Amino acid sequence: MSDAPAIVARGLTKQFGPVLALAGVDLEVPAGTVLAVLGPNGAGKTTLLRLLAGLARPSSGSVRVDGGDADRRHPRGRVGFIGHHTMLYPALTARENLVFAARLYGVADPGGRAEQLLTRNGLAAYADWPAGSFSRGMAQRLAIARGLVHDPAVMLLDEPFTGLDAPAAERLVASLRELREEGRTCVLATHDLARAGAVADRALVLSRGRVTHEARGAPLAAESLERAYRAAVGVT
């Protein structure tokens, strides 16, 4: 695992009218690590991920992802983003969703890449099913496959455990571990402290747009994360 940071943010601020969503966040994520971003609703987790993904611009501060500079030209081709909603095309089959995404990214063999990812994510038998017929767990696996279609170095996942039953959530944990073993850098925003602690090397807690707690080490100390999270939501 390299110590070189895959993600660097300095003084990252984002304001929506009178609302300060992020207030001067500093962040470094070494390559090949998994960072869990924790915090209550409205803490700024999704805003942070969208800035890292290049889907929004900071009001002030800077972001650098995998050697690129989001203030100039964000290296979106090096980033895979999985939002809270899967954003799959429900009328398209699983294969068609992946082929379409692969073509958007200019992948040399869209069909071959789609088949590879369907097999990897246990979806080969459902390749010709419309995505709209998938369960939440299957749709999440397909969304991860789509996020990997262009072989990004950095994966960003927003509330990936939401709506998953226990087996699907454990499968997602296994997938995140595989991504880490491949040397990819992952950042996941989540409320699931237990699973975040099991899969992440590092964690930070956001409250009102500010980092209130940071932790590192695997596995992360569950009690310490719980105390920091409870403080962030105002519960003692």
PDB file of C-alpha atoms in Angstrom:
ATOM      1  CA  MET A   1       0.000   0.000   0.000  1.00  0.00           C
ATOM      2  CA  SER A   2       1.422   3.345  -1.021  1.00  0.00           C
ATOM      3  CA  ASP A   3       1.684   6.214   1.465  1.00  0.00           C
ATOM      4  CA  ALA A   4       1.190   8.751  -1.319  1.00  0.00           C
ATOM      5  CA  PRO A   5      -2.214  10.435  -0.943  1.00  0.00           C
ATOM      6  CA  ALA A   6      -4.812   9.533  -3.547  1.00  0.00           C
ATOM      7  CA  ILE A   7      -7.073  12.340  -2.317  1.00  0.00           C
ATOM      8  CA  VAL A   8      -6.015  15.692  -0.905  1.00  0.00           C
ATOM      9  CA  ALA A   9      -8.440  18.434   0.137  1.00  0.00           C
ATOM     10  CA  ARG A  10      -7.398  21.748   1.635  1.00  0.00           C
ATOM     11  CA  GLY A  11      -9.786  24.254   3.223  1.00  0.00           C
ATOM     12  CA  LEU A  12     -12.716  22.680   1.403  1.00  0.00           C
ATOM     13  CA  THR A  13     -15.813  24.835   1.755  1.00  0.00           C
ATOM     14  CA  LYS A  14     -19.205  24.577   0.086  1.00  0.00           C
ATOM     15  CA  GLN A  15     -22.043  27.020   0.603  1.00  0.00           C
ATOM     16  CA  PHE A  16     -25.607  26.798  -0.706  1.00  0.00           C
ATOM     17  CA  GLY A  17     -27.037  30.270  -0.241  1.00  0.00           C
ATOM     18  CA  PRO A  18     -27.011  30.922   3.512  1.00  0.00           C
ATOM     19  CA  VAL A  19     -26.289  27.259   4.302  1.00  0.00           C
ATOM     20  CA  LEU A  20     -22.660  26.294   4.931  1.00  0.00           C
ATOM     21  CA  ALA A  21     -22.549  22.608   3.999  1.00  0.00           C
ATOM     22  CA  LEU A  22     -18.772  22.208   4.400  1.00  0.00           C
ATOM     23  CA  ALA A  23     -16.632  24.514   6.488  1.00  0.00           C
ATOM     24  CA  GLY A  24     -12.930  24.284   5.732  1.00  0.00           C
ATOM     25  CA  VAL A  25     -12.393  20.521   5.558  1.00  0.00           C
ATOM     26  CA  ASP A  26      -8.799  19.278   5.284  1.00  0.00           C
ATOM     27  CA  LEU A  27      -8.392  15.703   4.129  1.00  0.00           C
ATOM     28  CA  GLU A  28      -5.690  13.277   3.006  1.00  0.00           C
ATOM     29  CA  VAL A  29      -6.472   9.723   1.945  1.00  0.00           C
ATOM     30  CA  PRO A  30      -3.465   7.503   1.156  1.00  0.00           C
ATOM     31  CA  ALA A  31      -3.751   5.346  -1.951  1.00  0.00           C
ATOM     32  CA  GLY A  32      -5.181   1.896  -1.341  1.00  0.00           C
ATOM     33  CA  THR A  33      -7.059   2.727   1.846  1.00  0.00           C
ATOM     34  CA  VAL A  34     -10.760   2.746   2.742  1.00  0.00           C
ATOM     35  CA  LEU A  35     -12.053   5.893   4.435  1.00  0.00           C
ATOM     36  CA  ALA A  36     -15.443   5.902   6.141  1.00  0.00           C
ATOM     37  CA  VAL A  37     -17.137   9.302   6.395  1.00  0.00           C
ATOM     38  CA  LEU A  38     -19.624   9.247   9.258  1.00  0.00           C
ATOM     39  CA  GLY A  39     -22.109  11.759  10.584  1.00  0.00           C
ATOM     40  CA  PRO A  40     -25.795  12.577  10.955  1.00  0.00           C
ATOM     41  CA  ASN A  41     -28.056  13.737   8.149  1.00  0.00           C
ATOM     42  CA  GLY A  42     -27.040  17.212   7.028  1.00  0.00           C
ATOM     43  CA  ALA A  43     -23.462  16.818   8.269  1.00  0.00           C
ATOM     44  CA  GLY A  44     -22.009  17.334   4.778  1.00  0.00           C
ATOM     45  CA  LYS A  45     -21.171  13.737   3.814  1.00  0.00           C
ATOM     46  CA  THR A  46     -22.853  13.728   0.407  1.00  0.00           C
ATOM     47  CA  THR A  47     -21.556  17.217  -0.375  1.00  0.00           C
ATOM     48  CA  LEU A  48     -18.014  16.058   0.374  1.00  0.00           C
ATOM     49  CA  LEU A  49     -18.334  13.046  -1.920  1.00  0.00           C
ATOM     50  CA  ARG A  50     -19.803  15.132  -4.730  1.00  0.00           C
ATOM     51  CA  LEU A  51     -16.885  17.550  -4.509  1.00  0.00           C
ATOM     52  CA  LEU A  52     -14.397  14.673  -4.549  1.00  0.00           C
ATOM     53  CA  ALA A  53     -16.198  13.208  -7.568  1.00  0.00           C
ATOM     54  CA  GLY A  54     -16.048  16.476  -9.475  1.00  0.00           C
ATOM     55  CA  LEU A  55     -19.848  16.682  -9.609  1.00  0.00           C
ATOM     56  CA  ALA A  56     -19.805  20.034  -7.817  1.00  0.00           C
ATOM     57  CA  ARG A  57     -17.263  22.801  -7.353  1.00  0.00           C
ATOM     58  CA  PRO A  58     -16.130  24.043  -3.947  1.00  0.00           C
ATOM     59  CA  SER A  59     -16.992  27.559  -2.858  1.00  0.00           C
ATOM     60  CA  SER A  60     -13.395  27.801  -1.687  1.00  0.00           C
ATOM     61  CA  GLY A  61     -10.489  25.479  -1.074  1.00  0.00           C
ATOM     62  CA  SER A  62      -9.052  22.814  -3.352  1.00  0.00           C
ATOM     63  CA  VAL A  63      -9.391  19.116  -4.168  1.00  0.00           C
ATOM     64  CA  ARG A  64      -6.826  16.865  -5.810  1.00  0.00           C
ATOM     65  CA  VAL A  65      -7.808  13.312  -6.737  1.00  0.00           C
ATOM     66  CA  ASP A  66      -5.306  10.752  -8.014  1.00  0.00           C
ATOM     67  CA  GLY A  67      -2.888  13.419  -9.177  1.00  0.00           C
ATOM     68  CA  GLY A  68      -5.511  15.616 -10.836  1.00  0.00           C
ATOM     69  CA  ASP A  69      -6.827  19.006  -9.757  1.00  0.00           C
ATOM     70  CA  ALA A  70     -10.584  19.493  -9.434  1.00  0.00           C
ATOM     71  CA  ASP A  71     -10.130  23.264  -9.545  1.00  0.00           C
ATOM     72  CA  ARG A  72      -8.954  22.968 -13.147  1.00  0.00           C
ATOM     73  CA  ARG A  73      -9.898  19.719 -14.789  1.00  0.00           C
ATOM     74  CA  HIS A  74     -11.149  16.956 -12.547  1.00  0.00           C
ATOM     75  CA  PRO A  75      -9.857  13.501 -13.527  1.00  0.00           C
ATOM     76  CA  ARG A  76     -13.302  11.910 -13.648  1.00  0.00           C
ATOM     77  CA  GLY A  77     -11.931   9.001 -15.636  1.00  0.00           C
ATOM     78  CA  ARG A  78      -9.991   7.954 -12.522  1.00  0.00           C
ATOM     79  CA  VAL A  79     -13.012   8.097 -10.217  1.00  0.00           C
ATOM     80  CA  GLY A  80     -16.002   5.795  -9.838  1.00  0.00           C
ATOM     81  CA  PHE A  81     -19.035   7.290  -8.077  1.00  0.00           C
ATOM     82  CA  ILE A  82     -21.954   5.332  -6.637  1.00  0.00           C
ATOM     83  CA  GLY A  83     -24.654   7.612  -5.331  1.00  0.00           C
ATOM     84  CA  HIS A  84     -27.342   6.964  -2.746  1.00  0.00           C
ATOM     85  CA  HIS A  85     -29.620   6.165  -5.686  1.00  0.00           C
ATOM     86  CA  THR A  86     -28.191   3.634  -8.131  1.00  0.00           C
ATOM     87  CA  MET A  87     -29.053   5.803 -11.172  1.00  0.00           C
ATOM     88  CA  LEU A  88     -29.346   2.694 -13.328  1.00  0.00           C
ATOM     89  CA  TYR A  89     -31.552   2.777 -16.416  1.00  0.00           C
ATOM     90  CA  PRO A  90     -34.439   0.517 -15.335  1.00  0.00           C
ATOM     91  CA  ALA A  91     -35.589  -0.368 -18.855  1.00  0.00           C
ATOM     92  CA  LEU A  92     -32.106  -1.481 -19.911  1.00  0.00           C
ATOM     93  CA  THR A  93     -30.768  -4.911 -19.035  1.00  0.00           C
ATOM     94  CA  ALA A  94     -27.853  -5.312 -16.670  1.00  0.00           C
ATOM     95  CA  ARG A  95     -25.563  -5.902 -19.646  1.00  0.00           C
ATOM     96  CA  GLU A  96     -26.896  -2.891 -21.533  1.00  0.00           C
ATOM     97  CA  ASN A  97     -26.370  -0.634 -18.512  1.00  0.00           C
ATOM     98  CA  LEU A  98     -22.716  -1.668 -18.323  1.00  0.00           C
ATOM     99  CA  VAL A  99     -22.083  -1.487 -22.073  1.00  0.00           C
ATOM    100  CA  PHE A 100     -23.621   1.989 -22.187  1.00  0.00           C
ATOM    101  CA  ALA A 101     -21.417   3.206 -19.322  1.00  0.00           C
ATOM    102  CA  ALA A 102     -18.340   1.605 -20.873  1.00  0.00           C
ATOM    103  CA  ARG A 103     -18.959   3.423 -24.149  1.00  0.00           C
ATOM    104  CA  LEU A 104     -19.354   6.734 -22.339  1.00  0.00           C
ATOM    105  CA  TYR A 105     -15.896   6.246 -20.834  1.00  0.00           C
ATOM    106  CA  GLY A 106     -14.345   5.091 -24.108  1.00  0.00           C
ATOM    107  CA  VAL A 107     -13.553   1.567 -22.889  1.00  0.00           C
ATOM    108  CA  ALA A 108     -11.925  -0.358 -25.720  1.00  0.00           C
ATOM    109  CA  ASP A 109     -14.118  -3.474 -25.474  1.00  0.00           C
ATOM    110  CA  PRO A 110     -17.439  -2.462 -23.879  1.00  0.00           C
ATOM    111  CA  GLY A 111     -19.047  -5.873 -24.305  1.00  0.00           C
ATOM    112  CA  GLY A 112     -16.090  -7.770 -22.922  1.00  0.00           C
ATOM    113  CA  ARG A 113     -15.763  -5.434 -19.949  1.00  0.00           C
ATOM    114  CA  ALA A 114     -19.482  -5.795 -19.215  1.00  0.00           C
ATOM    115  CA  GLU A 115     -19.247  -9.593 -19.202  1.00  0.00           C
ATOM    116  CA  GLN A 116     -16.199  -9.478 -16.949  1.00  0.00           C
ATOM    117  CA  LEU A 117     -17.948  -7.295 -14.389  1.00  0.00           C
ATOM    118  CA  LEU A 118     -21.215  -9.232 -14.505  1.00  0.00           C
ATOM    119  CA  THR A 119     -19.294 -12.392 -13.658  1.00  0.00           C
ATOM    120  CA  ARG A 120     -17.235 -10.698 -10.960  1.00  0.00           C
ATOM    121  CA  ASN A 121     -20.355  -9.374  -9.224  1.00  0.00           C
ATOM    122  CA  GLY A 122     -22.350 -12.588  -9.445  1.00  0.00           C
ATOM    123  CA  LEU A 123     -24.775 -11.215 -12.026  1.00  0.00           C
ATOM    124  CA  ALA A 124     -23.935 -13.245 -15.136  1.00  0.00           C
ATOM    125  CA  ALA A 125     -27.137 -15.267 -14.831  1.00  0.00           C
ATOM    126  CA  TYR A 126     -29.159 -12.029 -14.750  1.00  0.00           C
ATOM    127  CA  ALA A 127     -27.357 -10.208 -17.563  1.00  0.00           C
ATOM    128  CA  ASP A 128     -30.485  -9.994 -19.712  1.00  0.00           C
ATOM    129  CA  TRP A 129     -32.843  -8.970 -16.922  1.00  0.00           C
ATOM    130  CA  PRO A 130     -33.964  -5.326 -16.919  1.00  0.00           C
ATOM    131  CA  ALA A 131     -32.322  -3.424 -14.092  1.00  0.00           C
ATOM    132  CA  GLY A 132     -35.740  -2.255 -12.927  1.00  0.00           C
ATOM    133  CA  SER A 133     -36.581  -5.835 -11.919  1.00  0.00           C
ATOM    134  CA  PHE A 134     -33.574  -6.167  -9.611  1.00  0.00           C
ATOM    135  CA  SER A 135     -33.750  -6.314  -5.840  1.00  0.00           C
ATOM    136  CA  ARG A 136     -31.984  -3.546  -3.919  1.00  0.00           C
ATOM    137  CA  GLY A 137     -28.995  -5.808  -3.298  1.00  0.00           C
ATOM    138  CA  MET A 138     -28.700  -6.858  -6.949  1.00  0.00           C
ATOM    139  CA  ALA A 139     -29.093  -3.253  -8.101  1.00  0.00           C
ATOM    140  CA  GLN A 140     -26.306  -2.203  -5.738  1.00  0.00           C
ATOM    141  CA  ARG A 141     -24.020  -4.901  -7.158  1.00  0.00           C
ATOM    142  CA  LEU A 142     -24.812  -3.686 -10.671  1.00  0.00           C
ATOM    143  CA  ALA A 143     -24.136  -0.082  -9.634  1.00  0.00           C
ATOM    144  CA  ILE A 144     -20.734  -1.124  -8.275  1.00  0.00           C
ATOM    145  CA  ALA A 145     -20.010  -2.912 -11.540  1.00  0.00           C
ATOM    146  CA  ARG A 146     -20.912   0.228 -13.456  1.00  0.00           C
ATOM    147  CA  GLY A 147     -18.685   2.301 -11.168  1.00  0.00           C
ATOM    148  CA  LEU A 148     -15.778  -0.017 -12.008  1.00  0.00           C
ATOM    149  CA  VAL A 149     -16.403  -0.162 -15.748  1.00  0.00           C
ATOM    150  CA  HIS A 150     -13.547   2.267 -16.557  1.00  0.00           C
ATOM    151  CA  ASP A 151     -11.166   0.742 -13.970  1.00  0.00           C
ATOM    152  CA  PRO A 152     -10.943   3.802 -11.676  1.00  0.00           C
ATOM    153  CA  ALA A 153      -8.270   4.222  -9.024  1.00  0.00           C
ATOM    154  CA  VAL A 154     -10.730   5.863  -6.604  1.00  0.00           C
ATOM    155  CA  MET A 155     -14.221   4.667  -5.681  1.00  0.00           C
ATOM    156  CA  LEU A 156     -16.715   6.928  -3.891  1.00  0.00           C
ATOM    157  CA  LEU A 157     -19.839   5.388  -2.364  1.00  0.00           C
ATOM    158  CA  ASP A 158     -22.694   7.375  -0.817  1.00  0.00           C
ATOM    159  CA  GLU A 159     -24.732   5.425   1.785  1.00  0.00           C
ATOM    160  CA  PRO A 160     -24.101   2.080   0.056  1.00  0.00           C
ATOM    161  CA  PHE A 161     -25.677  -0.021   2.852  1.00  0.00           C
ATOM    162  CA  THR A 162     -29.060   1.729   2.776  1.00  0.00           C
ATOM    163  CA  GLY A 163     -31.909  -0.673   2.070  1.00  0.00           C
ATOM    164  CA  LEU A 164     -29.751  -3.793   2.028  1.00  0.00           C
ATOM    165  CA  ASP A 165     -30.679  -6.890   4.008  1.00  0.00           C
ATOM    166  CA  ALA A 166     -27.974  -8.556   6.098  1.00  0.00           C
ATOM    167  CA  PRO A 167     -26.672 -10.986   3.412  1.00  0.00           C
ATOM    168  CA  ALA A 168     -26.513  -8.214   0.798  1.00  0.00           C
ATOM    169  CA  ALA A 169     -24.736  -5.904   3.240  1.00  0.00           C
ATOM    170  CA  GLU A 170     -22.146  -8.557   4.043  1.00  0.00           C
ATOM    171  CA  ARG A 171     -21.597  -9.139   0.340  1.00  0.00           C
ATOM    172  CA  LEU A 172     -20.993  -5.407  -0.048  1.00  0.00           C
ATOM    173  CA  VAL A 173     -18.448  -5.525   2.783  1.00  0.00           C
ATOM    174  CA  ALA A 174     -16.663  -8.336   0.927  1.00  0.00           C
ATOM    175  CA  SER A 175     -16.709  -6.288  -2.288  1.00  0.00           C
ATOM    176  CA  LEU A 176     -15.166  -3.294  -0.511  1.00  0.00           C
ATOM    177  CA  ARG A 177     -12.421  -5.518   0.866  1.00  0.00           C
ATOM    178  CA  GLU A 178     -11.741  -6.804  -2.645  1.00  0.00           C
ATOM    179  CA  LEU A 179     -11.432  -3.248  -3.924  1.00  0.00           C
ATOM    180  CA  ARG A 180      -8.924  -2.462  -1.182  1.00  0.00           C
ATOM    181  CA  GLU A 181      -6.936  -5.615  -1.965  1.00  0.00           C
ATOM    182  CA  GLU A 182      -6.752  -4.475  -5.589  1.00  0.00           C
ATOM    183  CA  GLY A 183      -5.127  -1.252  -4.413  1.00  0.00           C
ATOM    184  CA  ARG A 184      -8.099   1.015  -5.065  1.00  0.00           C
ATOM    185  CA  THR A 185      -8.868   3.891  -2.743  1.00  0.00           C
ATOM    186  CA  CYS A 186     -12.434   3.905  -1.409  1.00  0.00           C
ATOM    187  CA  VAL A 187     -14.386   6.600   0.399  1.00  0.00           C
ATOM    188  CA  LEU A 188     -17.811   5.656   1.726  1.00  0.00           C
ATOM    189  CA  ALA A 189     -20.312   7.885   3.455  1.00  0.00           C
ATOM    190  CA  THR A 190     -22.459   5.820   5.790  1.00  0.00           C
ATOM    191  CA  HIS A 191     -24.506   5.681   8.976  1.00  0.00           C
ATOM    192  CA  ASP A 192     -23.552   2.029   9.511  1.00  0.00           C
ATOM    193  CA  LEU A 193     -20.815   2.329  12.124  1.00  0.00           C
ATOM    194  CA  ALA A 194     -20.363  -1.412  12.632  1.00  0.00           C
ATOM    195  CA  ARG A 195     -19.746  -2.222   8.993  1.00  0.00           C
ATOM    196  CA  ALA A 196     -17.702   0.928   8.483  1.00  0.00           C
ATOM    197  CA  GLY A 197     -15.452  -0.119  11.356  1.00  0.00           C
ATOM    198  CA  ALA A 198     -15.090  -3.611   9.906  1.00  0.00           C
ATOM    199  CA  VAL A 199     -14.006  -2.553   6.416  1.00  0.00           C
ATOM    200  CA  ALA A 200     -12.337   0.869   6.759  1.00  0.00           C
ATOM    201  CA  ASP A 201      -8.713   1.694   7.563  1.00  0.00           C
ATOM    202  CA  ARG A 202      -9.634   5.259   8.487  1.00  0.00           C
ATOM    203  CA  ALA A 203     -12.716   7.172   9.534  1.00  0.00           C
ATOM    204  CA  LEU A 204     -13.790  10.716  10.121  1.00  0.00           C
ATOM    205  CA  VAL A 205     -16.917  12.112  11.691  1.00  0.00           C
ATOM    206  CA  LEU A 206     -18.540  15.205  10.192  1.00  0.00           C
ATOM    207  CA  SER A 207     -20.859  17.500  12.101  1.00  0.00           C
ATOM    208  CA  ARG A 208     -22.288  20.670  10.562  1.00  0.00           C
ATOM    209  CA  GLY A 209     -19.701  20.587   7.807  1.00  0.00           C
ATOM    210  CA  ARG A 210     -16.686  20.218  10.096  1.00  0.00           C
ATOM    211  CA  VAL A 211     -14.482  17.259  10.938  1.00  0.00           C
ATOM    212  CA  THR A 212     -15.002  16.553  14.644  1.00  0.00           C
ATOM    213  CA  HIS A 213     -13.168  13.226  14.946  1.00  0.00           C
ATOM    214  CA  GLU A 214     -10.604  11.201  13.010  1.00  0.00           C
ATOM    215  CA  ALA A 215      -9.474   7.620  13.511  1.00  0.00           C
ATOM    216  CA  ARG A 216      -7.155   5.198  11.777  1.00  0.00           C
ATOM    217  CA  GLY A 217      -6.177   1.566  12.073  1.00  0.00           C
ATOM    218  CA  ALA A 218      -7.852  -1.693  11.091  1.00  0.00           C
ATOM    219  CA  PRO A 219     -10.155  -2.702  12.580  1.00  0.00           C
ATOM    220  CA  LEU A 220     -11.311   0.682  13.835  1.00  0.00           C
ATOM    221  CA  ALA A 221     -12.296   0.916  17.497  1.00  0.00           C
ATOM    222  CA  ALA A 222     -16.079   0.612  17.508  1.00  0.00           C
ATOM    223  CA  GLU A 223     -16.546   2.223  20.921  1.00  0.00           C
ATOM    224  CA  SER A 224     -14.496   5.279  19.964  1.00  0.00           C
ATOM    225  CA  LEU A 225     -16.462   5.722  16.735  1.00  0.00           C
ATOM    226  CA  GLU A 226     -19.727   5.328  18.615  1.00  0.00           C
ATOM    227  CA  ARG A 227     -18.788   8.022  21.135  1.00  0.00           C
ATOM    228  CA  ALA A 228     -17.705  10.423  18.385  1.00  0.00           C
ATOM    229  CA  TYR A 229     -20.845   9.776  16.372  1.00  0.00           C
ATOM    230  CA  ARG A 230     -23.107  10.263  19.380  1.00  0.00           C
ATOM    231  CA  ALA A 231     -21.378  13.557  20.130  1.00  0.00           C
ATOM    232  CA  ALA A 232     -21.898  14.642  16.502  1.00  0.00           C
ATOM    233  CA  VAL A 233     -25.638  13.997  16.699  1.00  0.00           C
ATOM    234  CA  GLY A 234     -25.862  15.661  20.098  1.00  0.00           C
ATOM    235  CA  VAL A 235     -26.480  12.511  22.149  1.00  0.00           C
ATOM    236  CA  THR A 236     -24.360  11.766  25.215  1.00  0.00           C
TER     237      THR A 236
END
